[in-house]
PDB file of C-alpha atoms in Angstrom:
ATOM      1  CA  MET A 351      21.346  84.946  58.058  1.00  0.00           C
ATOM      2  CA  PRO A 352      22.114  86.357  54.876  1.00  0.00           C
ATOM      3  CA  TRP A 353      22.147  89.856  52.973  1.00  0.00           C
ATOM      4  CA  ILE A 354      20.064  88.839  49.553  1.00  0.00           C
ATOM      5  CA  VAL A 355      21.668  91.270  47.279  1.00  0.00           C
ATOM      6  CA  GLY A 356      19.426  91.901  44.105  1.00  0.00           C
ATOM      7  CA  VAL A 357      21.266  93.114  40.556  1.00  0.00           C
ATOM      8  CA  SER A 358      18.637  94.494  38.155  1.00  0.00           C
ATOM      9  CA  GLY A 359      19.357  95.673  34.456  1.00  0.00           C
ATOM     10  CA  ALA A 360      20.461  99.378  34.974  1.00  0.00           C
ATOM     11  CA  SER A 361      24.190 100.376  34.270  1.00  0.00           C
ATOM     12  CA  GLY A 362      26.547 100.334  37.037  1.00  0.00           C
ATOM     13  CA  THR A 363      27.525  96.557  37.665  1.00  0.00           C
ATOM     14  CA  PRO A 364      30.860  97.913  39.125  1.00  0.00           C
ATOM     15  CA  TYR A 365      28.484  98.801  42.252  1.00  0.00           C
ATOM     16  CA  ALA A 366      27.220  95.689  42.534  1.00  0.00           C
ATOM     17  CA  ALA A 367      30.517  93.836  42.542  1.00  0.00           C
ATOM     18  CA  ALA A 368      31.911  96.607  45.187  1.00  0.00           C
ATOM     19  CA  VAL A 369      29.270  95.648  47.298  1.00  0.00           C
ATOM     20  CA  LEU A 370      29.602  92.140  46.899  1.00  0.00           C
ATOM     21  CA  ARG A 371      33.198  92.392  47.649  1.00  0.00           C
ATOM     22  CA  ALA A 372      32.814  94.780  50.867  1.00  0.00           C
ATOM     23  CA  LEU A 373      29.554  92.704  52.407  1.00  0.00           C
ATOM     24  CA  LEU A 374      32.033  89.258  51.802  1.00  0.00           C
ATOM     25  CA  ASP A 375      35.204  91.045  53.378  1.00  0.00           C
ATOM     26  CA  ALA A 376      33.025  92.324  56.594  1.00  0.00           C
ATOM     27  CA  GLY A 377      32.146  88.391  56.924  1.00  0.00           C
ATOM     28  CA  GLU A 378      28.514  88.330  55.836  1.00  0.00           C
ATOM     29  CA  CYS A 379      26.856  85.685  53.741  1.00  0.00           C
ATOM     30  CA  VAL A 380      25.220  86.710  50.500  1.00  0.00           C
ATOM     31  CA  ASP A 381      22.276  85.323  48.733  1.00  0.00           C
ATOM     32  CA  LEU A 382      22.610  86.655  45.403  1.00  0.00           C
ATOM     33  CA  VAL A 383      19.759  86.877  42.815  1.00  0.00           C
ATOM     34  CA  VAL A 384      21.042  88.506  38.946  1.00  0.00           C
ATOM     35  CA  SER A 385      17.661  89.127  37.123  1.00  0.00           C
ATOM     36  CA  ARG A 386      18.106  88.319  33.386  1.00  0.00           C
ATOM     37  CA  ALA A 387      18.281  92.127  32.045  1.00  0.00           C
ATOM     38  CA  SER A 388      20.586  92.461  34.396  1.00  0.00           C
ATOM     39  CA  ARG A 389      23.261  90.175  32.404  1.00  0.00           C
ATOM     40  CA  LEU A 390      23.064  91.887  29.229  1.00  0.00           C
ATOM     41  CA  THR A 391      23.980  94.485  31.154  1.00  0.00           C
ATOM     42  CA  LEU A 392      27.150  92.821  32.873  1.00  0.00           C
ATOM     43  CA  LEU A 393      28.422  91.347  29.405  1.00  0.00           C
ATOM     44  CA  ASP A 394      28.085  95.055  27.934  1.00  0.00           C
ATOM     45  CA  GLU A 395      30.103  96.381  30.259  1.00  0.00           C
ATOM     46  CA  THR A 396      32.606  93.788  31.659  1.00  0.00           C
ATOM     47  CA  GLY A 397      32.320  90.882  28.692  1.00  0.00           C
ATOM     48  CA  ILE A 398      31.607  88.535  31.028  1.00  0.00           C
ATOM     49  CA  ALA A 399      28.634  86.336  30.493  1.00  0.00           C
ATOM     50  CA  PHE A 400      26.399  85.204  33.496  1.00  0.00           C
ATOM     51  CA  ARG A 401      25.428  81.710  33.242  1.00  0.00           C
ATOM     52  CA  ASP A 402      23.128  79.742  35.557  1.00  0.00           C
ATOM     53  CA  ALA A 403      25.301  76.578  35.317  1.00  0.00           C
ATOM     54  CA  HIS A 404      28.477  78.211  36.201  1.00  0.00           C
ATOM     55  CA  TRP A 405      27.503  80.625  38.194  1.00  0.00           C
ATOM     56  CA  ARG A 406      30.469  80.652  40.518  1.00  0.00           C
ATOM     57  CA  ASP A 407      33.394  80.888  38.030  1.00  0.00           C
ATOM     58  CA  ASP A 408      31.322  83.742  36.009  1.00  0.00           C
ATOM     59  CA  LEU A 409      31.023  85.754  39.574  1.00  0.00           C
ATOM     60  CA  ARG A 410      34.541  84.639  40.867  1.00  0.00           C
ATOM     61  CA  GLU A 411      35.629  86.655  37.184  1.00  0.00           C
ATOM     62  CA  TRP A 412      33.177  89.420  37.789  1.00  0.00           C
ATOM     63  CA  LEU A 413      34.034  90.222  41.473  1.00  0.00           C
ATOM     64  CA  ALA A 414      37.748  90.361  40.536  1.00  0.00           C
ATOM     65  CA  ARG A 415      37.588  92.821  37.910  1.00  0.00           C
ATOM     66  CA  GLY A 416      38.365  96.274  38.524  1.00  0.00           C
ATOM     67  CA  ALA A 417      35.752  99.458  37.841  1.00  0.00           C
ATOM     68  CA  ASP A 418      38.411 100.488  35.145  1.00  0.00           C
ATOM     69  CA  GLY A 419      38.235  97.267  33.502  1.00  0.00           C
ATOM     70  CA  LYS A 420      41.277  95.327  34.725  1.00  0.00           C
ATOM     71  CA  PRO A 421      40.951  92.102  35.443  1.00  0.00           C
ATOM     72  CA  GLU A 422      42.496  89.982  38.440  1.00  0.00           C
ATOM     73  CA  SER A 423      42.344  93.291  40.434  1.00  0.00           C
ATOM     74  CA  PHE A 424      41.103  91.835  43.684  1.00  0.00           C
ATOM     75  CA  PRO A 425      41.138  88.507  45.680  1.00  0.00           C
ATOM     76  CA  VAL A 426      37.900  86.877  45.769  1.00  0.00           C
ATOM     77  CA  ASP A 427      36.613  84.979  47.807  1.00  0.00           C
ATOM     78  CA  ILE A 428      33.022  83.390  47.029  1.00  0.00           C
ATOM     79  CA  GLY A 429      32.169  80.551  49.348  1.00  0.00           C
ATOM     80  CA  ARG A 430      29.709  82.360  51.241  1.00  0.00           C
ATOM     81  CA  VAL A 431      27.723  83.214  48.568  1.00  0.00           C
ATOM     82  CA  ARG A 432      24.415  81.376  47.601  1.00  0.00           C
ATOM     83  CA  TYR A 433      22.989  81.910  44.260  1.00  0.00           C
ATOM     84  CA  TRP A 434      19.334  81.926  43.184  1.00  0.00           C
ATOM     85  CA  ALA A 435      18.220  81.911  40.014  1.00  0.00           C
ATOM     86  CA  ALA A 436      15.910  84.925  38.579  1.00  0.00           C
ATOM     87  CA  GLY A 437      13.237  82.892  37.249  1.00  0.00           C
ATOM     88  CA  ASP A 438      13.039  80.678  40.632  1.00  0.00           C
ATOM     89  CA  LEU A 439      10.386  81.852  42.465  1.00  0.00           C
ATOM     90  CA  ALA A 440       9.950  78.689  44.689  1.00  0.00           C
ATOM     91  CA  ALA A 441      13.593  80.027  45.911  1.00  0.00           C
ATOM     92  CA  GLY A 442      14.408  80.620  49.699  1.00  0.00           C
ATOM     93  CA  PRO A 443      14.065  84.632  49.339  1.00  0.00           C
ATOM     94  CA  SER A 444      10.701  84.579  48.273  1.00  0.00           C
ATOM     95  CA  SER A 445       9.105  83.276  51.590  1.00  0.00           C
ATOM     96  CA  GLY A 446       8.907  85.583  54.591  1.00  0.00           C
ATOM     97  CA  SER A 447       9.752  82.564  56.661  1.00  0.00           C
ATOM     98  CA  TYR A 448      13.138  82.341  55.111  1.00  0.00           C
ATOM     99  CA  PRO A 449      16.033  83.899  57.287  1.00  0.00           C
ATOM    100  CA  ALA A 450      17.412  87.042  55.804  1.00  0.00           C
ATOM    101  CA  LYS A 451      18.627  90.217  57.417  1.00  0.00           C
ATOM    102  CA  GLY A 452      17.712  92.690  54.515  1.00  0.00           C
ATOM    103  CA  MET A 453      18.286  93.165  50.648  1.00  0.00           C
ATOM    104  CA  LEU A 454      20.193  95.536  48.476  1.00  0.00           C
ATOM    105  CA  ILE A 455      19.225  96.168  45.095  1.00  0.00           C
ATOM    106  CA  VAL A 456      22.399  97.717  43.210  1.00  0.00           C
ATOM    107  CA  PRO A 457      22.242  98.844  40.510  1.00  0.00           C
ATOM    108  CA  ALA A 458      18.062  99.451  41.036  1.00  0.00           C
ATOM    109  CA  SER A 459      16.505 100.228  37.452  1.00  0.00           C
ATOM    110  CA  THR A 460      13.224 102.235  36.926  1.00  0.00           C
ATOM    111  CA  ALA A 461      11.379  99.189  36.092  1.00  0.00           C
ATOM    112  CA  CYS A 462      12.682  97.833  38.997  1.00  0.00           C
ATOM    113  CA  VAL A 463      11.708 100.390  41.197  1.00  0.00           C
ATOM    114  CA  ALA A 464       8.481 100.504  39.354  1.00  0.00           C
ATOM    115  CA  GLY A 465       7.758  96.326  40.085  1.00  0.00           C
ATOM    116  CA  VAL A 466       8.660  96.664  43.572  1.00  0.00           C
ATOM    117  CA  ALA A 467       6.638 100.155  44.321  1.00  0.00           C
ATOM    118  CA  LEU A 468       3.585  98.385  42.584  1.00  0.00           C
ATOM    119  CA  GLY A 469       3.985  95.208  44.654  1.00  0.00           C
ATOM    120  CA  LEU A 470       4.595  93.220  41.662  1.00  0.00           C
ATOM    121  CA  SER A 471       6.454  89.637  41.347  1.00  0.00           C
ATOM    122  CA  LYS A 472       7.660  89.324  37.582  1.00  0.00           C
ATOM    123  CA  ASP A 473      10.783  87.622  39.278  1.00  0.00           C
ATOM    124  CA  LEU A 474      12.739  86.490  42.308  1.00  0.00           C
ATOM    125  CA  LEU A 475      14.355  89.817  42.530  1.00  0.00           C
ATOM    126  CA  GLN A 476      10.829  91.983  42.647  1.00  0.00           C
ATOM    127  CA  ARG A 477       9.304  89.098  44.944  1.00  0.00           C
ATOM    128  CA  ALA A 478      12.230  89.039  47.320  1.00  0.00           C
ATOM    129  CA  ALA A 479      12.081  92.680  47.721  1.00  0.00           C
ATOM    130  CA  GLY A 480       8.482  92.601  48.679  1.00  0.00           C
ATOM    131  CA  VAL A 481       8.954  90.044  51.475  1.00  0.00           C
ATOM    132  CA  THR A 482      11.742  91.862  52.773  1.00  0.00           C
ATOM    133  CA  LEU A 483       9.284  95.041  52.990  1.00  0.00           C
ATOM    134  CA  LYS A 484       6.014  93.203  54.004  1.00  0.00           C
ATOM    135  CA  GLU A 485       8.481  91.271  56.898  1.00  0.00           C
ATOM    136  CA  ARG A 486       9.829  94.787  58.323  1.00  0.00           C
ATOM    137  CA  ARG A 487      13.138  94.269  57.155  1.00  0.00           C
ATOM    138  CA  PRO A 488      15.749  96.710  55.734  1.00  0.00           C
ATOM    139  CA  LEU A 489      15.957  97.506  51.807  1.00  0.00           C
ATOM    140  CA  VAL A 490      18.136  99.651  49.998  1.00  0.00           C
ATOM    141  CA  VAL A 491      17.105 100.702  46.449  1.00  0.00           C
ATOM    142  CA  ALA A 492      20.608 102.213  44.544  1.00  0.00           C
ATOM    143  CA  VAL A 493      18.605 103.874  42.057  1.00  0.00           C
ATOM    144  CA  ARG A 494      21.057 104.188  38.864  1.00  0.00           C
ATOM    145  CA  GLU A 495      18.833 106.782  36.274  1.00  0.00           C
ATOM    146  CA  ALA A 496      19.258 110.262  35.152  1.00  0.00           C
ATOM    147  CA  PRO A 497      17.254 112.173  34.496  1.00  0.00           C
ATOM    148  CA  LEU A 498      14.313 110.921  36.713  1.00  0.00           C
ATOM    149  CA  GLY A 499      10.754 111.122  35.312  1.00  0.00           C
ATOM    150  CA  GLY A 500       7.795 111.820  37.642  1.00  0.00           C
ATOM    151  CA  GLN A 501       6.869 108.606  37.745  1.00  0.00           C
ATOM    152  CA  THR A 502      10.072 107.085  38.858  1.00  0.00           C
ATOM    153  CA  LEU A 503       9.975 109.908  41.334  1.00  0.00           C
ATOM    154  CA  ARG A 504       6.583 108.666  42.881  1.00  0.00           C
ATOM    155  CA  HIS A 505       7.746 104.979  42.789  1.00  0.00           C
ATOM    156  CA  LEU A 506      10.567 105.920  44.808  1.00  0.00           C
ATOM    157  CA  VAL A 507       8.418 108.408  47.112  1.00  0.00           C
ATOM    158  CA  ALA A 508       6.431 104.977  47.862  1.00  0.00           C
ATOM    159  CA  LEU A 509       9.170 102.654  48.580  1.00  0.00           C
ATOM    160  CA  ASP A 510      10.297 105.537  50.966  1.00  0.00           C
ATOM    161  CA  ASP A 511       7.152 105.551  52.631  1.00  0.00           C
ATOM    162  CA  ALA A 512       7.140 101.635  52.771  1.00  0.00           C
ATOM    163  CA  GLY A 513      10.216 101.799  54.701  1.00  0.00           C
ATOM    164  CA  ALA A 514      13.084 101.417  52.166  1.00  0.00           C
ATOM    165  CA  SER A 515      16.039 103.453  51.837  1.00  0.00           C
ATOM    166  CA  VAL A 516      16.747 105.078  48.647  1.00  0.00           C
ATOM    167  CA  VAL A 517      20.343 105.705  47.774  1.00  0.00           C
ATOM    168  CA  PRO A 518      21.181 107.199  44.005  1.00  0.00           C
ATOM    169  CA  ALA A 519      23.920 105.885  42.511  1.00  0.00           C
ATOM    170  CA  SER A 520      25.913 109.743  42.915  1.00  0.00           C
ATOM    171  CA  PRO A 521      29.345 109.602  43.939  1.00  0.00           C
ATOM    172  CA  GLY A 522      30.528 112.132  46.338  1.00  0.00           C
ATOM    173  CA  PHE A 523      34.181 113.814  45.608  1.00  0.00           C
ATOM    174  CA  TYR A 524      35.010 114.944  49.399  1.00  0.00           C
ATOM    175  CA  ALA A 525      37.004 111.382  50.343  1.00  0.00           C
ATOM    176  CA  GLY A 526      39.498 112.418  48.083  1.00  0.00           C
ATOM    177  CA  ALA A 527      38.853 109.869  45.057  1.00  0.00           C
ATOM    178  CA  THR A 528      41.863 109.671  42.442  1.00  0.00           C
ATOM    179  CA  HIS A 529      40.386 106.682  40.336  1.00  0.00           C
ATOM    180  CA  ILE A 530      36.851 105.302  39.203  1.00  0.00           C
ATOM    181  CA  GLN A 531      37.249 102.692  41.473  1.00  0.00           C
ATOM    182  CA  ASP A 532      37.107 105.412  44.508  1.00  0.00           C
ATOM    183  CA  LEU A 533      34.082 106.978  43.023  1.00  0.00           C
ATOM    184  CA  VAL A 534      32.435 103.433  42.515  1.00  0.00           C
ATOM    185  CA  ASP A 535      33.412 102.232  46.551  1.00  0.00           C
ATOM    186  CA  PHE A 536      32.033 105.714  47.683  1.00  0.00           C
ATOM    187  CA  VAL A 537      28.330 104.462  46.283  1.00  0.00           C
ATOM    188  CA  ALA A 538      28.835 101.051  47.437  1.00  0.00           C
ATOM    189  CA  GLY A 539      29.775 102.058  50.726  1.00  0.00           C
ATOM    190  CA  ARG A 540      27.131 104.666  51.195  1.00  0.00           C
ATOM    191  CA  VAL A 541      24.707 101.458  50.285  1.00  0.00           C
ATOM    192  CA  LEU A 542      26.433  99.805  53.049  1.00  0.00           C
ATOM    193  CA  ASP A 543      25.812 102.453  55.471  1.00  0.00           C
ATOM    194  CA  ALA A 544      22.047 102.086  54.920  1.00  0.00           C
ATOM    195  CA  ALA A 545      22.205  98.905  55.660  1.00  0.00           C
ATOM    196  CA  GLY A 546      24.378  99.238  58.649  1.00  0.00           C
ATOM    197  CA  VAL A 547      26.966  97.202  57.280  1.00  0.00           C
ATOM    198  CA  ASN A 548      30.968  98.063  58.234  1.00  0.00           C
ATOM    199  CA  HIS A 549      33.080  98.377  55.519  1.00  0.00           C
ATOM    200  CA  ARG A 550      36.437 100.933  54.711  1.00  0.00           C
ATOM    201  CA  LEU A 551      35.190 101.947  51.111  1.00  0.00           C
ATOM    202  CA  TYR A 552      35.800 105.668  51.730  1.00  0.00           C
ATOM    203  CA  ARG A 553      37.089 108.254  53.842  1.00  0.00           C
ATOM    204  CA  ARG A 554      34.263 109.430  56.192  1.00  0.00           C
ATOM    205  CA  TRP A 555      33.774 113.054  56.383  1.00  0.00           C
ATOM    206  CA  LYS A 556      35.657 114.510  59.374  1.00  0.00           C
ATOM    207  CA  GLY A 557      34.012 118.004  59.326  1.00  0.00           C
ATOM    208  CA  GLU A 558      37.582 119.530  58.287  1.00  0.00           C
ATOM    209  CA  LEU A 559      37.995 121.503  54.882  1.00  0.00           C
ATOM    210  CA  GLY A 560      40.660 120.527  52.471  1.00  0.00           C
ATOM    211  CA  GLN A 561      40.878 116.849  52.828  1.00  0.00           C
ATOM    212  CA  GLY A 562      39.571 115.933  49.565  1.00  0.00           C
ATOM    213  CA  GLY A 563      43.382 116.188  48.003  1.00  0.00           C
ATOM    214  CA  ALA A 564      44.122 113.606  50.816  1.00  0.00           C
ATOM    215  CA  THR A 565      45.043 110.058  50.015  1.00  0.00           C
ATOM    216  CA  PRO A 566      42.160 108.204  50.550  1.00  0.00           C
ATOM    217  CA  ALA A 567      41.796 105.541  53.093  1.00  0.00           C
ATOM    218  CA  THR A 568      42.955 101.826  52.131  1.00  0.00           C
TER     219      THR A 568
END
């Protein structure tokens, strides 16, 4: 069964790329939903235009790019990715009978958070998230916004009450980050931790002080 990965319009497309690469590296299958708003963010942050008709080429170029913008930084095999258009409300993930392990929304915009918390289904991303909650499957929401307003905080509490895991896109520094990719990978790793997916994206805390200056795990 696949993990559904939803990419909303918040800034932070490198987080989504890191999560997708790690899922594929772990041997997982992925159902991908890229919102219309996220395409604008992806174009702004990477220069990549994500197109339905050419999604394989565009996804491969995106996942190969490092957080520093350098192309061809990672080897990519997207053979286990299935793509669903955001406007396709008849897609597999729109139904509770469609088999899936759960869903990760990364990054999650405040508009996306509100839509899921209120039970809206304006696009496939929101619909799939609602299905994930009602089927009691894991839902991880990597919210990326600062500062957080009161309404968004209430929406996040509602998602927590509904069983979702809220993971702020807030990198930690105790893992010995020396590069922007290390900070991105830390957040991606915490998203995968919440989903219970094994990875080697960052060095875990072992209760020993002074390890931040050591070379990160590879």
